[in-house]
GROMACS .gro file of C-alpha atoms in nm:
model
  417
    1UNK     CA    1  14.959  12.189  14.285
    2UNK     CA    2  14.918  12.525  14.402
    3UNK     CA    3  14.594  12.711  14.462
    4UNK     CA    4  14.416  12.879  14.150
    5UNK     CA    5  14.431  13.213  14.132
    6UNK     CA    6  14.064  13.224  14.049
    7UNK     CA    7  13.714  13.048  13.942
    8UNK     CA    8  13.773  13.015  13.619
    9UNK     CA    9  14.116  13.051  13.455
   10UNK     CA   10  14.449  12.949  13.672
   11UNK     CA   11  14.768  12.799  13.670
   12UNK     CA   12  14.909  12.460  13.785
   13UNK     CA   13  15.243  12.482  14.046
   14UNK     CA   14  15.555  12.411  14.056
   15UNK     CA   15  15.719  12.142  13.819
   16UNK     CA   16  15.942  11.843  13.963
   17UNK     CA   17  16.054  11.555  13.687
   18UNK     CA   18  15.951  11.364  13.428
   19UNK     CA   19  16.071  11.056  13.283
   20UNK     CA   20  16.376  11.037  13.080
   21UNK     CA   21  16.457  10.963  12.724
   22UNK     CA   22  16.575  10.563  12.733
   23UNK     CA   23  16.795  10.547  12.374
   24UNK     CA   24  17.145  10.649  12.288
   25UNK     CA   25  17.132  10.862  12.002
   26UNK     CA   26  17.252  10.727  11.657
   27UNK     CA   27  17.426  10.905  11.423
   28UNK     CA   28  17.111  10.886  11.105
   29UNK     CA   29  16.804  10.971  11.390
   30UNK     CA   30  16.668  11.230  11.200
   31UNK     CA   31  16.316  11.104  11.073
   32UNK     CA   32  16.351  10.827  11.353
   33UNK     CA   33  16.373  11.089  11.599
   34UNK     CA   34  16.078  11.307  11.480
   35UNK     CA   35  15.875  10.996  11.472
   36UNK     CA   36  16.021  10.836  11.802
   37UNK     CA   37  15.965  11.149  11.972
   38UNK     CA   38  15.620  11.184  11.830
   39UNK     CA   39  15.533  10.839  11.955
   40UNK     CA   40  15.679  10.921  12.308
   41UNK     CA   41  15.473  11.231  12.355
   42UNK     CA   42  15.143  11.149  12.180
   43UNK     CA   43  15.043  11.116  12.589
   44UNK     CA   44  15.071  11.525  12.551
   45UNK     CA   45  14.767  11.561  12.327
   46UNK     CA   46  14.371  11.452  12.280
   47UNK     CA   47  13.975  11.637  12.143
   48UNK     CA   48  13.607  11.706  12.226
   49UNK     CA   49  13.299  11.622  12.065
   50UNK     CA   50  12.982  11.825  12.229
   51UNK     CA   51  12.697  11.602  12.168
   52UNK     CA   52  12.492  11.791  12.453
   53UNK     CA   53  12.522  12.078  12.708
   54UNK     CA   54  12.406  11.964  13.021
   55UNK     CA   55  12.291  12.188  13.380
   56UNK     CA   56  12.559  12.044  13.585
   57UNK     CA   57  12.653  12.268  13.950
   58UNK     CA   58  12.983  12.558  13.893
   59UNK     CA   59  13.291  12.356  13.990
   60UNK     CA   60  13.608  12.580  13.961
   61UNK     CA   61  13.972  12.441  13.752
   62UNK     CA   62  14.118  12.364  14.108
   63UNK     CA   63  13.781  12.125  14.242
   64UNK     CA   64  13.783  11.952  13.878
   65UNK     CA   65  14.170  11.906  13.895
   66UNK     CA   66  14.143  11.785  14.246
   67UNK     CA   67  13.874  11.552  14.137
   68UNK     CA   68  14.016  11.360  13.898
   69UNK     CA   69  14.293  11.313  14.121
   70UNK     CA   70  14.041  11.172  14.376
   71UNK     CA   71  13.868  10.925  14.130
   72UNK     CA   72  13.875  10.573  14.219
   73UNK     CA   73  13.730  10.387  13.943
   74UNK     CA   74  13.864  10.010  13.918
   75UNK     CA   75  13.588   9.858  13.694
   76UNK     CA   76  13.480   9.937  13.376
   77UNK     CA   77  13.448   9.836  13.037
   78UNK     CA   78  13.365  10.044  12.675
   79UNK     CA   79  13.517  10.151  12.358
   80UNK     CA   80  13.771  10.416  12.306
   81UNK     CA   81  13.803  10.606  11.977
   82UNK     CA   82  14.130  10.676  11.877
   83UNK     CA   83  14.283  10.965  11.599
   84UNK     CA   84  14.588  11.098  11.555
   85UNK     CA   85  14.733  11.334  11.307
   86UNK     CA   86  15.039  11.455  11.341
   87UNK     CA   87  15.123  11.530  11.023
   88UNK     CA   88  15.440  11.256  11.008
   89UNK     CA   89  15.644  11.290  10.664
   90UNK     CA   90  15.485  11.055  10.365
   91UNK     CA   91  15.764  10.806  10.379
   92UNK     CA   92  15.595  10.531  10.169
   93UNK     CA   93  15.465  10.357  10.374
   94UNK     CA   94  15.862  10.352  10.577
   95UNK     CA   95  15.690  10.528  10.861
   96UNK     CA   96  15.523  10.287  11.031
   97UNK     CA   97  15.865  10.097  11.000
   98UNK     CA   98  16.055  10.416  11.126
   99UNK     CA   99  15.808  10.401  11.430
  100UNK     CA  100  15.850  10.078  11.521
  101UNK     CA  101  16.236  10.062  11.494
  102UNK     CA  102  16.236  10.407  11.698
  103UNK     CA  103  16.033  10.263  12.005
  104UNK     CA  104  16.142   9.928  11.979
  105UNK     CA  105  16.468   9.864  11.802
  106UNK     CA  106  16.567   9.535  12.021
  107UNK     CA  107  16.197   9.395  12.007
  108UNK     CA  108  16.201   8.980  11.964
  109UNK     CA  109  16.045   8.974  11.572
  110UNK     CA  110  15.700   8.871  11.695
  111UNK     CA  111  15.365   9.046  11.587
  112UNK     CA  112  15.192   9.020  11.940
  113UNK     CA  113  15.460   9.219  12.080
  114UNK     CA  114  15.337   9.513  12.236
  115UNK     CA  115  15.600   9.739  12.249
  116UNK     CA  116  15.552   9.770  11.884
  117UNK     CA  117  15.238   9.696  11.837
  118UNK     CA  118  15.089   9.982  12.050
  119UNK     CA  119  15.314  10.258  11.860
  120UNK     CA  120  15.067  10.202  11.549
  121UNK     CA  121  14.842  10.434  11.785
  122UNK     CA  122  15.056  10.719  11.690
  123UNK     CA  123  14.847  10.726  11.320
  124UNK     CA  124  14.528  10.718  11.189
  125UNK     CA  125  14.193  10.625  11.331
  126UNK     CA  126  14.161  10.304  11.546
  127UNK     CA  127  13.879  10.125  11.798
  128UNK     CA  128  13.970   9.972  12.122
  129UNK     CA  129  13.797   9.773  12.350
  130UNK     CA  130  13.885   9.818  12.700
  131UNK     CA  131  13.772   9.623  13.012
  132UNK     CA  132  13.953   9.683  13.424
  133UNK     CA  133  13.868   9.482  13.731
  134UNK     CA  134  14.139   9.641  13.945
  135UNK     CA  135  14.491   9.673  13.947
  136UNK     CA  136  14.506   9.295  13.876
  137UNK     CA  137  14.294   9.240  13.550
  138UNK     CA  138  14.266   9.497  13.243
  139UNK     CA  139  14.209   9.385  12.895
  140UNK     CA  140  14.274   9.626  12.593
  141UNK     CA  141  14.191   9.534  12.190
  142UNK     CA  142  14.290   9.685  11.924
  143UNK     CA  143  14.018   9.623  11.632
  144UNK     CA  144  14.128   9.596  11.280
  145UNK     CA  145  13.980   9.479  10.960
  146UNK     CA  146  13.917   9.122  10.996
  147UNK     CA  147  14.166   9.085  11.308
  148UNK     CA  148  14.183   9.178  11.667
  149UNK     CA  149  14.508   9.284  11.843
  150UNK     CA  150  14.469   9.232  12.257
  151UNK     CA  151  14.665   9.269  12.570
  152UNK     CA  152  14.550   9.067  12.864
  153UNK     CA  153  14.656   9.118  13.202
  154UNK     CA  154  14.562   8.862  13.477
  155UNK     CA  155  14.729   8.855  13.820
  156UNK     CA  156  15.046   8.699  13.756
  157UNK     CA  157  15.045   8.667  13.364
  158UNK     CA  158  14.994   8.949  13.103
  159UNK     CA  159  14.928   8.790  12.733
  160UNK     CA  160  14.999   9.000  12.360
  161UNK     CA  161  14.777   8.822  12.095
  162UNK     CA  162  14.778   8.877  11.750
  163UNK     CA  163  14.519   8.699  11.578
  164UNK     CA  164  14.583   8.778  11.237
  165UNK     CA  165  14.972   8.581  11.256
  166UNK     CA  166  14.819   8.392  11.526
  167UNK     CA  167  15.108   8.466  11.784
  168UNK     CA  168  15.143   8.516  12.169
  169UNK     CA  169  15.392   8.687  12.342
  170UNK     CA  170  15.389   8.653  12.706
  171UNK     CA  171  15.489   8.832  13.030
  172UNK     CA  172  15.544   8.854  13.346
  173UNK     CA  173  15.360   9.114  13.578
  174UNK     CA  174  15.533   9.297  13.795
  175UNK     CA  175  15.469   9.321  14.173
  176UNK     CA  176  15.623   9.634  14.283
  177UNK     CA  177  15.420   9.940  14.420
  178UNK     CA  178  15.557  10.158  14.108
  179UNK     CA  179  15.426   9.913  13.824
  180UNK     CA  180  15.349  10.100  13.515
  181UNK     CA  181  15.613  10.421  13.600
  182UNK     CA  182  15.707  10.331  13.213
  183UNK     CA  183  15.376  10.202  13.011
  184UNK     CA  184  15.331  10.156  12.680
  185UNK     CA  185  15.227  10.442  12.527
  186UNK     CA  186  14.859  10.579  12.643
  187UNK     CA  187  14.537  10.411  12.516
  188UNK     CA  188  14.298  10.559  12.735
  189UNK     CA  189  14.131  10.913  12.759
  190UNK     CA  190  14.257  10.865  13.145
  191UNK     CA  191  14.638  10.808  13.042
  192UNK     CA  192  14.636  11.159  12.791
  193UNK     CA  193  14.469  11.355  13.094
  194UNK     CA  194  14.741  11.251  13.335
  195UNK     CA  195  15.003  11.282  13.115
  196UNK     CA  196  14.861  11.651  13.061
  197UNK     CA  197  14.835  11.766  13.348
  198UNK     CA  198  15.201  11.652  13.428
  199UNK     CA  199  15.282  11.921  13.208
  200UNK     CA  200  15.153  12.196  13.384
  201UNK     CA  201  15.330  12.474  13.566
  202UNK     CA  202  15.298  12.843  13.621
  203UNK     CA  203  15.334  12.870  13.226
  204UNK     CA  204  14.968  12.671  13.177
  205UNK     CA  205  14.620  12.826  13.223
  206UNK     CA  206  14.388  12.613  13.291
  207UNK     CA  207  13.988  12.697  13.315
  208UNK     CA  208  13.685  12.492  13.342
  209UNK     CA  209  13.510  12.598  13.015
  210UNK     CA  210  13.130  12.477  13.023
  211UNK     CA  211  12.999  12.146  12.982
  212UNK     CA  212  12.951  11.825  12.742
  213UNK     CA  213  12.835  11.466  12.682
  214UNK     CA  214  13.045  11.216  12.649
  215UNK     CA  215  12.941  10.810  12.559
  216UNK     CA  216  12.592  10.982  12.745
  217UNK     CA  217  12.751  11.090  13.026
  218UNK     CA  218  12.755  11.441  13.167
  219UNK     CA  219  13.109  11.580  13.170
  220UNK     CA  220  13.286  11.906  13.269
  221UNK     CA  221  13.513  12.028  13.014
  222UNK     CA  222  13.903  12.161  13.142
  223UNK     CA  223  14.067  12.341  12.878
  224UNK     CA  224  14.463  12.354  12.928
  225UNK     CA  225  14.636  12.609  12.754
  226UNK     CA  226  14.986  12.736  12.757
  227UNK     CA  227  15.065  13.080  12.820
  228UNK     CA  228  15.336  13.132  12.638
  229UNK     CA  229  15.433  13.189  12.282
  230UNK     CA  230  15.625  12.986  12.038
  231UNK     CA  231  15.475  12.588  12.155
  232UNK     CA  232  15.340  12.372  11.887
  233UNK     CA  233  15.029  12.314  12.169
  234UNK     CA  234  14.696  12.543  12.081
  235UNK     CA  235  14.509  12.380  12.345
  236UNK     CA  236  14.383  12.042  12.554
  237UNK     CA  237  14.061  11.966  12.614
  238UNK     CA  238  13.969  11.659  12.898
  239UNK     CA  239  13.586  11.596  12.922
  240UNK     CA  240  13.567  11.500  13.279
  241UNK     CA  241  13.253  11.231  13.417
  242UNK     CA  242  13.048  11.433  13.654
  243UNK     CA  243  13.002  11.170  13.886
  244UNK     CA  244  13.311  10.985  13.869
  245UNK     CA  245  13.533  11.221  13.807
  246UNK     CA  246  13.705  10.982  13.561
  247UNK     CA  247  13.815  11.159  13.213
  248UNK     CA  248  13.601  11.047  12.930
  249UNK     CA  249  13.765  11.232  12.641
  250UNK     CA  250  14.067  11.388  12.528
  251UNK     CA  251  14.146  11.660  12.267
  252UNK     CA  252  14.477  11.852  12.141
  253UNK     CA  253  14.447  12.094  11.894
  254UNK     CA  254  14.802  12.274  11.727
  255UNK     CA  255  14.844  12.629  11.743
  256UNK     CA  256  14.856  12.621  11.372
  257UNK     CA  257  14.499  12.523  11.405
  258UNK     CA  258  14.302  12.271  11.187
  259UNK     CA  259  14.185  11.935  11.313
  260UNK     CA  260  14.283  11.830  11.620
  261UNK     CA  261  14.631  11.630  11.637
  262UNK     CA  262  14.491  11.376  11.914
  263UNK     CA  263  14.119  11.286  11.930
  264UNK     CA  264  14.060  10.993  12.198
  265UNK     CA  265  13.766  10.932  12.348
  266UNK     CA  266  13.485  10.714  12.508
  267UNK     CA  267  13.196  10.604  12.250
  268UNK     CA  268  13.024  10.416  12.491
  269UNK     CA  269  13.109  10.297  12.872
  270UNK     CA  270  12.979  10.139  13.180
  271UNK     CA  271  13.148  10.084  13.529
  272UNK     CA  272  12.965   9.768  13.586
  273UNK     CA  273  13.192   9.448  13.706
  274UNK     CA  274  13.290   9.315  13.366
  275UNK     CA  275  13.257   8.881  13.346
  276UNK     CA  276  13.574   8.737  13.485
  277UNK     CA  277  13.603   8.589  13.173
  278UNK     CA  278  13.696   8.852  12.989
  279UNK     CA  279  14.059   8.792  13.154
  280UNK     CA  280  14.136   8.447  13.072
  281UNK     CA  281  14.368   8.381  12.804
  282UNK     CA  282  14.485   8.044  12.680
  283UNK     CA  283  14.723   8.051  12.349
  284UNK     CA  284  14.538   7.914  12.067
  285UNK     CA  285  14.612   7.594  11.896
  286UNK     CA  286  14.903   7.610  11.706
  287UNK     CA  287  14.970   8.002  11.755
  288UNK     CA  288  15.378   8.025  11.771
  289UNK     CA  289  15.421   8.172  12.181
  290UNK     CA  290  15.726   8.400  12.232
  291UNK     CA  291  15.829   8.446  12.632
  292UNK     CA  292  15.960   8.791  12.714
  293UNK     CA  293  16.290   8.652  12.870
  294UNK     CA  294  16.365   8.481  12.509
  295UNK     CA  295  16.291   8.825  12.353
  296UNK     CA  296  16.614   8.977  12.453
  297UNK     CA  297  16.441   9.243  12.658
  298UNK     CA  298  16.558   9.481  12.922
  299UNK     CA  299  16.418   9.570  13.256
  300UNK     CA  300  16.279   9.864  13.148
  301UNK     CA  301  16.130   9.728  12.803
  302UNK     CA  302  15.939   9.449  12.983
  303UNK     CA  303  15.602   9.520  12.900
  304UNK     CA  304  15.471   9.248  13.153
  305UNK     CA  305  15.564   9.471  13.429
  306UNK     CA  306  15.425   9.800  13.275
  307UNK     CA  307  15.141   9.680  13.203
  308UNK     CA  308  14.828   9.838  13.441
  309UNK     CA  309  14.905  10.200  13.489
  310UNK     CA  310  14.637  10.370  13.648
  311UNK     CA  311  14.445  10.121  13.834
  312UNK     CA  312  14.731  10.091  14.121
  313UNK     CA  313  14.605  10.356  14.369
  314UNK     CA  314  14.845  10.602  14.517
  315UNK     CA  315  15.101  10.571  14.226
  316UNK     CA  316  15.400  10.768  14.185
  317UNK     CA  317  15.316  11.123  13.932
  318UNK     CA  318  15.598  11.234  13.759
  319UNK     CA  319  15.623  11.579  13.617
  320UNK     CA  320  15.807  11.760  13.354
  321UNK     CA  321  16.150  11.882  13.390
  322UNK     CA  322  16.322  12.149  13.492
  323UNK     CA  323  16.553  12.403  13.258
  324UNK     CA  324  16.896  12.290  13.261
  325UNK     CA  325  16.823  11.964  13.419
  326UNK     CA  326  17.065  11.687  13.318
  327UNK     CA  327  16.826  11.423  13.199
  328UNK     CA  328  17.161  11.183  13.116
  329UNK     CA  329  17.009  10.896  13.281
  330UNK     CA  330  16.863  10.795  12.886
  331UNK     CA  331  17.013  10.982  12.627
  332UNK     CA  332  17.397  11.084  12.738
  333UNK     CA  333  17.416  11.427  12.853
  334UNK     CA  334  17.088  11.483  12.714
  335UNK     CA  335  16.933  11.877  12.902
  336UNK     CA  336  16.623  12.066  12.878
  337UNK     CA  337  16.632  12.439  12.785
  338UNK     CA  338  16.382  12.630  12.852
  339UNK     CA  339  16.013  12.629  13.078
  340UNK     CA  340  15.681  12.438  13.083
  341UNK     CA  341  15.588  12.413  12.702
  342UNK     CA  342  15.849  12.592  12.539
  343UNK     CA  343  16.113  12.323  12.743
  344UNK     CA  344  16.327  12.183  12.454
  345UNK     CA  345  16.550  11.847  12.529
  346UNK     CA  346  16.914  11.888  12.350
  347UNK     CA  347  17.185  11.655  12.337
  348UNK     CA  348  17.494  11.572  12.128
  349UNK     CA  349  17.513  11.288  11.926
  350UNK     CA  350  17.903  11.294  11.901
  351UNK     CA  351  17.860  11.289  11.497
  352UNK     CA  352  17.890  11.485  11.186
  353UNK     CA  353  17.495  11.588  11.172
  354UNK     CA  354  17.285  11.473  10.895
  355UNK     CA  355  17.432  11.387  10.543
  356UNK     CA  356  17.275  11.631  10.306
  357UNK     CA  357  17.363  11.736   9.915
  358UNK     CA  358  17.544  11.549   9.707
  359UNK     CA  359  17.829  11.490   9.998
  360UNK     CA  360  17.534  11.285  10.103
  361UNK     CA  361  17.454  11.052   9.814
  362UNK     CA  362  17.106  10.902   9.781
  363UNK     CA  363  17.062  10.964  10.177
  364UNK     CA  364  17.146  11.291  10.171
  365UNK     CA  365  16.866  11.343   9.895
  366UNK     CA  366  16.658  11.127  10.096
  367UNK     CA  367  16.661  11.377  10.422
  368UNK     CA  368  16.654  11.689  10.209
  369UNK     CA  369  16.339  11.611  10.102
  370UNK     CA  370  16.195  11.561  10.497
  371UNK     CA  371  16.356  11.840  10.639
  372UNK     CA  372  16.404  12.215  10.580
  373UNK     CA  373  16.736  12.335  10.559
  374UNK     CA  374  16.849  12.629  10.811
  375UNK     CA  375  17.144  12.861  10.939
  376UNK     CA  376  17.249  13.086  11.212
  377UNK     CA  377  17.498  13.162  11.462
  378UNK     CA  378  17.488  12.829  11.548
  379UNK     CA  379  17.601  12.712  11.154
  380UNK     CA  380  17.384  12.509  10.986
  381UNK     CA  381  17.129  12.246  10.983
  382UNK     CA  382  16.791  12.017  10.940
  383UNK     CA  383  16.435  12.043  11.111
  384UNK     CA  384  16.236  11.756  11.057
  385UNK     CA  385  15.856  11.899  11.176
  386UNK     CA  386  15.543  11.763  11.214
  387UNK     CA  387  15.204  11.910  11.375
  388UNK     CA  388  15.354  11.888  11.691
  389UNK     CA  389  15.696  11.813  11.782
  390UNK     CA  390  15.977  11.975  11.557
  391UNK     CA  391  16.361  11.829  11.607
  392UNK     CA  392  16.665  12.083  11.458
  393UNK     CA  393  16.952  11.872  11.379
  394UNK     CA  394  17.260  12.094  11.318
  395UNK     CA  395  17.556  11.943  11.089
  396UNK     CA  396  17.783  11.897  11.392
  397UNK     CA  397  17.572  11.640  11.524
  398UNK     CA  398  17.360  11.862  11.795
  399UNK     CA  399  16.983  11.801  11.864
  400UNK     CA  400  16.694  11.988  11.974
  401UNK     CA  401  16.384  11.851  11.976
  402UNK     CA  402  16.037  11.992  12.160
  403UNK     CA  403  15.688  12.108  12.099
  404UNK     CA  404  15.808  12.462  12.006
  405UNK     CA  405  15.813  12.629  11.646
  406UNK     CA  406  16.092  12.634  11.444
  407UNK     CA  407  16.248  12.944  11.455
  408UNK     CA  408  16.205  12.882  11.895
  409UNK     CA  409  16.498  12.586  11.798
  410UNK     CA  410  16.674  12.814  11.597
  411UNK     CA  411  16.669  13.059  11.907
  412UNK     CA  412  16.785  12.825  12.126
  413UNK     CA  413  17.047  12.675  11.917
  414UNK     CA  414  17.159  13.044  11.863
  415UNK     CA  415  17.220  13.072  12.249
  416UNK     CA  416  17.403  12.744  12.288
  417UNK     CA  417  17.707  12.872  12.062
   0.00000   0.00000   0.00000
């Protein structure tokens, strides 16, 4: 990153990639993308809590930055408050299925599969427990009523356990230098701030705006901002450890305003060695085992060796992409229009657009009543919104998609004609 421009509000440098999207596009995506997309950004957003105002020394945005790039923490253990609200369509309850189909689509058919299991993050208000020893051993639960959800990683092995259907599904970690490039989606105040501050570029300001207490720890608070108009973003707020420079808690609010759309955050921590035996894991009689090999998954969808991010020091940071950039490597011919947050990912599906009116039958009555018909020099169309990300889907099967406003995808499918 470049040098701040001053003590207290400043912009991040220059932008190199980020990851791309992994799917094909179908020919029907339209709520699946909103919600897929939702899912895959969530690590864009978290929100902040003051429960004190502690006399901690000035640090500037740059120092704080620079300091939670220098923390080091490999142990710990606490609980993590998760909520999200991104204001996803009421489907009936054929969200949570949309979700899962849009992250996972190929997944094996158990319950203790991760790759779906994790995506239920994307909604509502959930505990987790979470426990680290290193890059080798991290444990994360996901409390529910009357069951517990958990992911255990331990050297070699990394164990999904669903207690309530009493199954296992088991992996393999990996041993490459770059393990967790592609995680699951973040859990951890930690995994919003990085994937935050991946997004910065000379569009952000960010400013080190006073100071907070977080699980009763003393925290700085860095409040990113983008400078532009037209993004979906209001703000982000990280609550920082003092000491550790580790991030505690994480906070997006919309530009609409209202409650935040992403509210994650320590309730209570230590960095104390947790017991090694908070890492074993040995299936429970009779629970029904599924290996990742027998699951039908690709490379890239094996949870067992993305399991871990941040605890491997020196990984590789990836950062947002560029305007014009082909991102083809997922989604054919998929580009980004566009800078920083008003960047918008477009891509042709190589189909007829969404059915709509009575030309559409039930479905077409179906996705009226999701999206909001529009028109302009590019034709016609569907957005599908939510708090955050907004997808335009025009009838001749083109896609935008970002954390911009509506009329921003009209605008931009405007200028692609």
């Amino acid at each position: 990153m470049a040098p701040y421009a001053s003590d207290d509000s400043t912009t991040a440098g220059e932008v190199d990639e980020q990851r791309s999207g992994r799917r094909k596009a179908a020919r029907y995506i339209v709520p699946v993308t909103v919600v897929g997309v939702a899912a895959a950004t969530i690590g864009l957003v978290p929100a902040l809590a003051d429960s004190g105002d502690p006399d901690l020394p000035k640090i500037t945005a740059q120092q704080l930055i620079e300091k939670i790039a220098k923390s080091d923490v490999q142990q710990l253990s606490g609980t993590v408050k998760i909520s999200t609200d991104l204001g996803l369509p009421d489907l009936g309850g054929l969200e949570s299925s949309l979700m899962s189909g849009a992250t996972s689509p190929d997944q094996g058919g158990s319950s203790a599969d991760p790759t779906a299991k994790l995506t239920e993050l994307a909604s509502g208000t959930h505990t987790l427990r979470v426990a680290a020893d290193g890059p080798d051993k991290q444990k994360l639960s996901l409390l529910e009523n009357a069951a517990e959800y958990s992911i255990v990683h331990n050297g070699k092995n990394v164990w999904g356990y669903d207690s309530k259907s009493n199954e296992v599904y088991h992996g393999t970690a990996s041993d490459s230098p770059e393990r967790g490039k592609d995680q699951q989606p973040p859990a951890t105040p930690k995994d919003f701030a990085e994937e935050a501050l991946k997004a910065t570029d000379d569009t952000t300001s960010v400013a080190v705006d006073g100071t907070a207490q977080v699980a009763g720890r003393d925290a700085y608070k860095l409040v990113i901002k983008p400078k532009q108009s037209g993004s979906t973003v209001g703000a982000i707020t990280v609550a920082v450890d003092a000491k550790t420079g580790m991030p505690l808690k994480f906070t997006l609010t919309p530009a609409s305003g209202g409650a935040a759309v992403v509210d994650a955050g320590f309730t209570q921590i230590s960095f104390a060695k947790p017991a090694a035996s908070t890492f074993d894991f040995t299936p429970p009689k009779g629970a029904k085992v599924t290996e990742e090999k027998d699951a039908g998954k690709g490379s890239d969808k094996d949870f067992g060796k993305n399991f871990g991010k941040g605890f491997e020091k020196g990984g590789p940071r990836e950062h947002a992409p560029k305007a014009g950039e082909d991102l083809g490597k997922g989604l054919d011919g998929m580009k980004t229009i566009g800078e920083g947050w008003n960047s918008i990912a477009t891509f042709d599906t190589g189909g007829k657009g969404m059915p709509s009116g009575e030309a559409g039958g039930d479905l077409g009555g179906f996705v009226n009543s999701l999206g909001d018909k529009v028109t302009g020099k590019f034709g016609s169309g569907t957005v599908f919104s939510t708090r955050l990300v907004n997808a335009l889907i025009t009838d001749d099967g083109k896609v935008y998609v970002g954390l911009v406003t509506k009329d921003a995808l009209v605008k931009a499918a405007d200028a692609g004609k």
